[in-house]
PDB file of C-alpha atoms in Angstrom:
ATOM      1  CA  MET A   1      84.385  15.457  67.013  1.00  0.00           C
ATOM      2  CA  ALA A   2      86.479  17.501  64.805  1.00  0.00           C
ATOM      3  CA  ASP A   3      83.456  19.545  64.085  1.00  0.00           C
ATOM      4  CA  GLY A   4      82.821  19.955  67.833  1.00  0.00           C
ATOM      5  CA  GLU A   5      86.356  21.019  68.418  1.00  0.00           C
ATOM      6  CA  ALA A   6      86.121  23.393  65.486  1.00  0.00           C
ATOM      7  CA  GLU A   7      82.992  24.846  66.971  1.00  0.00           C
ATOM      8  CA  LYS A   8      84.705  25.230  70.314  1.00  0.00           C
ATOM      9  CA  GLU A   9      87.618  26.908  68.574  1.00  0.00           C
ATOM     10  CA  LEU A  10      85.288  29.113  66.617  1.00  0.00           C
ATOM     11  CA  THR A  11      83.422  29.974  69.690  1.00  0.00           C
ATOM     12  CA  ALA A  12      86.704  30.791  71.443  1.00  0.00           C
ATOM     13  CA  LYS A  13      87.697  32.918  68.480  1.00  0.00           C
ATOM     14  CA  GLN A  14      84.288  34.466  68.481  1.00  0.00           C
ATOM     15  CA  ARG A  15      84.614  35.156  72.138  1.00  0.00           C
ATOM     16  CA  LYS A  16      87.935  36.881  71.552  1.00  0.00           C
ATOM     17  CA  ASN A  17      86.439  38.848  68.687  1.00  0.00           C
ATOM     18  CA  ARG A  18      83.452  39.812  70.787  1.00  0.00           C
ATOM     19  CA  LYS A  19      85.731  40.906  73.587  1.00  0.00           C
ATOM     20  CA  LYS A  20      87.791  42.931  71.113  1.00  0.00           C
ATOM     21  CA  LYS A  21      84.671  44.521  69.633  1.00  0.00           C
ATOM     22  CA  GLU A  22      83.315  45.326  73.072  1.00  0.00           C
ATOM     23  CA  ALA A  23      86.636  46.806  74.147  1.00  0.00           C
ATOM     24  CA  ALA A  24      86.748  48.898  70.957  1.00  0.00           C
ATOM     25  CA  LYS A  25      83.178  50.079  71.584  1.00  0.00           C
ATOM     26  CA  ARG A  26      84.092  50.998  75.159  1.00  0.00           C
ATOM     27  CA  LYS A  27      87.151  52.906  73.941  1.00  0.00           C
ATOM     28  CA  LYS A  28      85.040  54.766  71.392  1.00  0.00           C
ATOM     29  CA  GLN A  29      82.451  55.608  74.023  1.00  0.00           C
ATOM     30  CA  GLU A  30      85.144  56.763  76.432  1.00  0.00           C
ATOM     31  CA  GLN A  31      86.740  58.857  73.698  1.00  0.00           C
ATOM     32  CA  ASN A  32      83.372  60.353  72.833  1.00  0.00           C
ATOM     33  CA  LEU A  33      82.767  61.135  76.485  1.00  0.00           C
ATOM     34  CA  LYS A  34      86.234  62.629  76.828  1.00  0.00           C
ATOM     35  CA  GLU A  35      85.777  64.728  73.699  1.00  0.00           C
ATOM     36  CA  SER A  36      82.401  65.948  74.850  1.00  0.00           C
ATOM     37  CA  ALA A  37      83.852  66.596  78.281  1.00  0.00           C
ATOM     38  CA  LYS A  38      86.942  68.266  76.827  1.00  0.00           C
ATOM     39  CA  VAL A  39      84.973  70.954  75.075  1.00  0.00           C
ATOM     40  CA  PRO A  40      83.500  72.339  78.278  1.00  0.00           C
ATOM     41  CA  THR A  41      86.718  71.809  80.235  1.00  0.00           C
ATOM     42  CA  GLU A  42      88.687  73.674  77.605  1.00  0.00           C
ATOM     43  CA  ASN A  43      86.130  76.463  77.743  1.00  0.00           C
ATOM     44  CA  THR A  44      86.248  76.473  81.502  1.00  0.00           C
ATOM     45  CA  ARG A  45      90.021  76.392  81.403  1.00  0.00           C
ATOM     46  CA  GLU A  46      90.026  79.316  79.011  1.00  0.00           C
ATOM     47  CA  ASN A  47      87.466  81.089  81.178  1.00  0.00           C
ATOM     48  CA  ASP A  48      89.506  80.302  84.277  1.00  0.00           C
ATOM     49  CA  ALA A  49      92.618  81.606  82.550  1.00  0.00           C
ATOM     50  CA  GLU A  50      90.783  84.798  81.596  1.00  0.00           C
ATOM     51  CA  LYS A  51      89.445  85.155  85.130  1.00  0.00           C
ATOM     52  CA  THR A  52      92.881  84.644  86.623  1.00  0.00           C
ATOM     53  CA  ARG A  53      94.306  87.194  84.185  1.00  0.00           C
ATOM     54  CA  GLU A  54      91.591  89.645  85.181  1.00  0.00           C
ATOM     55  CA  THR A  55      92.092  88.973  88.870  1.00  0.00           C
ATOM     56  CA  SER A  56      95.858  89.175  88.483  1.00  0.00           C
ATOM     57  CA  GLU A  57      95.456  92.470  86.635  1.00  0.00           C
ATOM     58  CA  SER A  58      93.107  93.738  89.287  1.00  0.00           C
ATOM     59  CA  ALA A  59      95.469  92.422  91.982  1.00  0.00           C
ATOM     60  CA  GLU A  60      98.375  94.191  90.273  1.00  0.00           C
ATOM     61  CA  ASP A  61      96.316  97.370  90.040  1.00  0.00           C
ATOM     62  CA  LYS A  62      95.308  97.058  93.673  1.00  0.00           C
ATOM     63  CA  PHE A  63      98.910  96.489  94.755  1.00  0.00           C
ATOM     64  CA  GLN A  64     100.074  99.438  92.661  1.00  0.00           C
ATOM     65  CA  CYS A  65      97.417 101.616  94.299  1.00  0.00           C
ATOM     66  CA  GLU A  66      98.541 100.466  97.766  1.00  0.00           C
ATOM     67  CA  LEU A  67     102.172 101.051  96.864  1.00  0.00           C
ATOM     68  CA  ASN A  68     101.428 104.565  95.586  1.00  0.00           C
ATOM     69  CA  TRP A  69      99.535 105.363  98.800  1.00  0.00           C
ATOM     70  CA  CYS A  70     102.463 104.237 100.958  1.00  0.00           C
ATOM     71  CA  ILE A  71     104.954 106.196  98.863  1.00  0.00           C
ATOM     72  CA  GLU A  72     102.751 109.289  99.075  1.00  0.00           C
ATOM     73  CA  GLN A  73     102.487 108.936 102.852  1.00  0.00           C
ATOM     74  CA  LEU A  74     106.270 108.678 103.188  1.00  0.00           C
ATOM     75  CA  GLU A  75     106.841 111.716 100.978  1.00  0.00           C
ATOM     76  CA  MET A  76     104.275 113.754 102.895  1.00  0.00           C
ATOM     77  CA  GLY A  77     105.913 112.706 106.163  1.00  0.00           C
ATOM     78  CA  LEU A  78     109.283 113.892 104.895  1.00  0.00           C
ATOM     79  CA  ALA A  79     107.857 117.169 103.634  1.00  0.00           C
ATOM     80  CA  PHE A  80     105.643 118.205 106.540  1.00  0.00           C
ATOM     81  CA  GLN A  81     106.873 116.496 109.713  1.00  0.00           C
ATOM     82  CA  LYS A  82     110.471 117.749 109.550  1.00  0.00           C
ATOM     83  CA  PRO A  83     112.181 114.561 110.757  1.00  0.00           C
ATOM     84  CA  ASP A  84     115.691 114.569 112.144  1.00  0.00           C
ATOM     85  CA  LYS A  85     118.633 113.503 109.985  1.00  0.00           C
ATOM     86  CA  LYS A  86     118.532 109.804 110.873  1.00  0.00           C
ATOM     87  CA  GLN A  87     114.775 109.475 110.380  1.00  0.00           C
ATOM     88  CA  ALA A  88     115.028 111.245 107.042  1.00  0.00           C
ATOM     89  CA  GLU A  89     117.755 108.860 105.860  1.00  0.00           C
ATOM     90  CA  VAL A  90     115.690 105.827 106.889  1.00  0.00           C
ATOM     91  CA  ALA A  91     112.585 107.182 105.165  1.00  0.00           C
ATOM     92  CA  GLU A  92     114.527 107.961 101.991  1.00  0.00           C
ATOM     93  CA  ARG A  93     115.993 104.441 101.995  1.00  0.00           C
ATOM     94  CA  HIS A  94     112.490 102.991 102.324  1.00  0.00           C
ATOM     95  CA  LEU A  95     111.292 105.232  99.488  1.00  0.00           C
ATOM     96  CA  ARG A  96     114.106 104.028  97.239  1.00  0.00           C
ATOM     97  CA  SER A  97     113.315 100.387  97.921  1.00  0.00           C
ATOM     98  CA  LEU A  98     109.576 100.910  97.346  1.00  0.00           C
ATOM     99  CA  ASN A  99     110.210 102.763  94.086  1.00  0.00           C
ATOM    100  CA  SER A 100     112.781 100.245  92.863  1.00  0.00           C
ATOM    101  CA  SER A 101     111.675  97.770  90.206  1.00  0.00           C
ATOM    102  CA  LYS A 102     114.323  95.325  91.437  1.00  0.00           C
ATOM    103  CA  THR A 103     112.740  94.947  94.869  1.00  0.00           C
ATOM    104  CA  PRO A 104     110.522  91.829  94.936  1.00  0.00           C
ATOM    105  CA  LEU A 105     106.831  92.283  95.668  1.00  0.00           C
ATOM    106  CA  PRO A 106     106.823  90.301  98.943  1.00  0.00           C
ATOM    107  CA  ARG A 107     109.619  92.529 100.252  1.00  0.00           C
ATOM    108  CA  LYS A 108     107.638  95.629  99.290  1.00  0.00           C
ATOM    109  CA  ARG A 109     104.539  94.296 101.047  1.00  0.00           C
ATOM    110  CA  GLN A 110     106.596  93.465 104.130  1.00  0.00           C
ATOM    111  CA  LEU A 111     108.135  96.927 104.128  1.00  0.00           C
ATOM    112  CA  MET A 112     104.760  98.633 103.712  1.00  0.00           C
ATOM    113  CA  PHE A 113     103.314  96.588 106.580  1.00  0.00           C
ATOM    114  CA  SER A 114     106.279  97.340 108.837  1.00  0.00           C
ATOM    115  CA  LEU A 115     105.996 101.070 108.108  1.00  0.00           C
ATOM    116  CA  PHE A 116     102.233 101.572 108.251  1.00  0.00           C
ATOM    117  CA  GLY A 117     100.805  98.517 109.981  1.00  0.00           C
ATOM    118  CA  ASP A 118      97.481  97.622 108.382  1.00  0.00           C
ATOM    119  CA  TYR A 119      97.901  99.975 105.441  1.00  0.00           C
ATOM    120  CA  ARG A 120      94.807  98.651 103.623  1.00  0.00           C
ATOM    121  CA  LYS A 121      92.593  99.665 106.540  1.00  0.00           C
ATOM    122  CA  LYS A 122      94.280 103.066 106.700  1.00  0.00           C
ATOM    123  CA  MET A 123      93.676 103.546 102.975  1.00  0.00           C
ATOM    124  CA  GLN A 124      89.986 102.784 103.455  1.00  0.00           C
ATOM    125  CA  ASP A 125      89.829 105.237 106.357  1.00  0.00           C
ATOM    126  CA  ASP A 126      91.402 107.938 104.192  1.00  0.00           C
ATOM    127  CA  LYS A 127      88.915 107.280 101.404  1.00  0.00           C
ATOM    128  CA  ARG A 128      86.051 107.378 103.897  1.00  0.00           C
ATOM    129  CA  LYS A 129      87.286 110.709 105.287  1.00  0.00           C
ATOM    130  CA  GLU A 130      87.559 112.158 101.797  1.00  0.00           C
ATOM    131  CA  ARG A 131      83.967 111.144 101.075  1.00  0.00           C
ATOM    132  CA  GLN A 132      82.663 112.563 104.341  1.00  0.00           C
ATOM    133  CA  GLU A 133      84.510 115.868 104.230  1.00  0.00           C
ATOM    134  CA  PRO A 134      83.477 117.998 101.305  1.00  0.00           C
ATOM    135  CA  SER A 135      86.502 119.186  99.461  1.00  0.00           C
ATOM    136  CA  VAL A 136      86.899 122.904  99.123  1.00  0.00           C
ATOM    137  CA  ASN A 137      87.029 123.835  95.478  1.00  0.00           C
ATOM    138  CA  PRO A 138      88.006 127.443  95.007  1.00  0.00           C
ATOM    139  CA  LYS A 139      85.877 129.210  92.457  1.00  0.00           C
ATOM    140  CA  LEU A 140      87.436 131.907  90.382  1.00  0.00           C
ATOM    141  CA  SER A 141      85.203 134.711  89.284  1.00  0.00           C
ATOM    142  CA  ALA A 142      85.724 138.111  87.776  1.00  0.00           C
ATOM    143  CA  VAL A 143      85.734 141.033  90.177  1.00  0.00           C
ATOM    144  CA  LYS A 144      83.512 143.959  89.337  1.00  0.00           C
ATOM    145  CA  LYS A 145      85.217 147.244  88.587  1.00  0.00           C
ATOM    146  CA  ASP A 146      83.400 148.881  91.457  1.00  0.00           C
ATOM    147  CA  GLU A 147      84.971 146.411  93.847  1.00  0.00           C
ATOM    148  CA  GLN A 148      88.419 146.776  92.352  1.00  0.00           C
ATOM    149  CA  ARG A 149      90.307 149.127  94.583  1.00  0.00           C
ATOM    150  CA  SER A 150      93.986 149.203  94.970  1.00  0.00           C
ATOM    151  CA  LEU A 151      95.776 151.274  97.504  1.00  0.00           C
ATOM    152  CA  PHE A 152      99.484 151.993  97.437  1.00  0.00           C
ATOM    153  CA  VAL A 153     101.091 153.274 100.580  1.00  0.00           C
ATOM    154  CA  LYS A 154     104.604 154.640 100.523  1.00  0.00           C
ATOM    155  CA  VAL A 155     106.319 154.617 103.855  1.00  0.00           C
ATOM    156  CA  CYS A 156     109.161 156.991 104.444  1.00  0.00           C
ATOM    157  CA  GLN A 157     111.355 156.569 107.452  1.00  0.00           C
ATOM    158  CA  THR A 158     112.628 159.690 109.128  1.00  0.00           C
ATOM    159  CA  LYS A 159     115.079 160.017 111.939  1.00  0.00           C
ATOM    160  CA  SER A 160     113.477 160.638 115.233  1.00  0.00           C
ATOM    161  CA  LEU A 161     114.741 163.285 117.646  1.00  0.00           C
ATOM    162  CA  ASP A 162     115.966 160.641 120.076  1.00  0.00           C
ATOM    163  CA  SER A 163     118.280 159.096 117.522  1.00  0.00           C
ATOM    164  CA  GLU A 164     119.563 162.543 116.491  1.00  0.00           C
ATOM    165  CA  THR A 165     120.440 163.467 120.042  1.00  0.00           C
ATOM    166  CA  GLN A 166     122.191 160.159 120.620  1.00  0.00           C
ATOM    167  CA  SER A 167     124.290 160.533 117.472  1.00  0.00           C
ATOM    168  CA  SER A 168     125.173 164.194 118.303  1.00  0.00           C
ATOM    169  CA  ASP A 169     126.256 163.133 121.823  1.00  0.00           C
ATOM    170  CA  ALA A 170     128.569 160.541 120.297  1.00  0.00           C
ATOM    171  CA  ASP A 171     129.991 163.178 117.931  1.00  0.00           C
ATOM    172  CA  LYS A 172     130.593 165.542 120.847  1.00  0.00           C
ATOM    173  CA  GLN A 173     132.434 162.827 122.744  1.00  0.00           C
ATOM    174  CA  ASP A 174     134.639 162.213 119.696  1.00  0.00           C
ATOM    175  CA  ASP A 175     135.335 165.919 119.381  1.00  0.00           C
ATOM    176  CA  ASP A 176     136.183 166.262 123.082  1.00  0.00           C
ATOM    177  CA  TRP A 177     138.864 163.627 122.991  1.00  0.00           C
ATOM    178  CA  LYS A 178     142.234 164.826 121.851  1.00  0.00           C
ATOM    179  CA  PHE A 179     145.615 163.189 121.828  1.00  0.00           C
ATOM    180  CA  GLN A 180     147.874 164.478 124.575  1.00  0.00           C
ATOM    181  CA  LYS A 181     151.619 164.067 124.377  1.00  0.00           C
ATOM    182  CA  SER A 182     153.351 162.556 127.313  1.00  0.00           C
ATOM    183  CA  GLY A 183     156.670 163.806 128.663  1.00  0.00           C
ATOM    184  CA  ASN A 184     158.270 160.410 128.236  1.00  0.00           C
ATOM    185  CA  ASN A 185     161.314 160.551 125.976  1.00  0.00           C
ATOM    186  CA  PHE A 186     161.845 156.797 125.630  1.00  0.00           C
ATOM    187  CA  ARG A 187     163.460 155.735 122.403  1.00  0.00           C
ATOM    188  CA  PHE A 188     164.997 152.605 121.054  1.00  0.00           C
ATOM    189  CA  GLU A 189     168.695 152.762 120.470  1.00  0.00           C
ATOM    190  CA  PHE A 190     169.803 150.564 117.637  1.00  0.00           C
ATOM    191  CA  GLY A 191     173.436 151.405 117.638  1.00  0.00           C
ATOM    192  CA  ASP A 192     173.654 152.583 114.026  1.00  0.00           C
ATOM    193  CA  SER A 193     173.871 156.187 114.943  1.00  0.00           C
ATOM    194  CA  GLU A 194     176.522 155.900 117.685  1.00  0.00           C
ATOM    195  CA  SER A 195     178.662 153.087 116.452  1.00  0.00           C
TER     196      SER A 195
END
């Protein structure tokens, strides 16, 4: 029976060993699967990181473009619309906050939306108008010598007869007026002479 018990013990030990071996095999398989899965996930993570960098760069570029458009609109409004003093101060304050690097981006977006409403749609409308309307590009060309004519006119102003007669009438009136002495002998008496 000792042999039977030994066999049972061996079989129990064998069972434990088998379980350990199976667990080790499972761990190895799981590690292999994880390693094989990690390679693509790392690549996808790197790709995702690159994509997010690209999108963040494009988002930053897009925001900067929107910000520049809003700033340009405010400056044009100040230059051409001739606002009153209070409106000009408000617009300049908004310009300072939009140009400031200390102003957080959400605040800038909020400010742009409060000033222009749907500014993205307005930007698209402006771009569409620019595409539809052909821009006038002035062309400079040399002028032929035959077409080059310059004319200098010297204007001399002379006194008209009406102005001469008016000025001579005024002179005559000045000449006609003369100081006439009155017969009044009023004088101040200061008392120095008689005292």
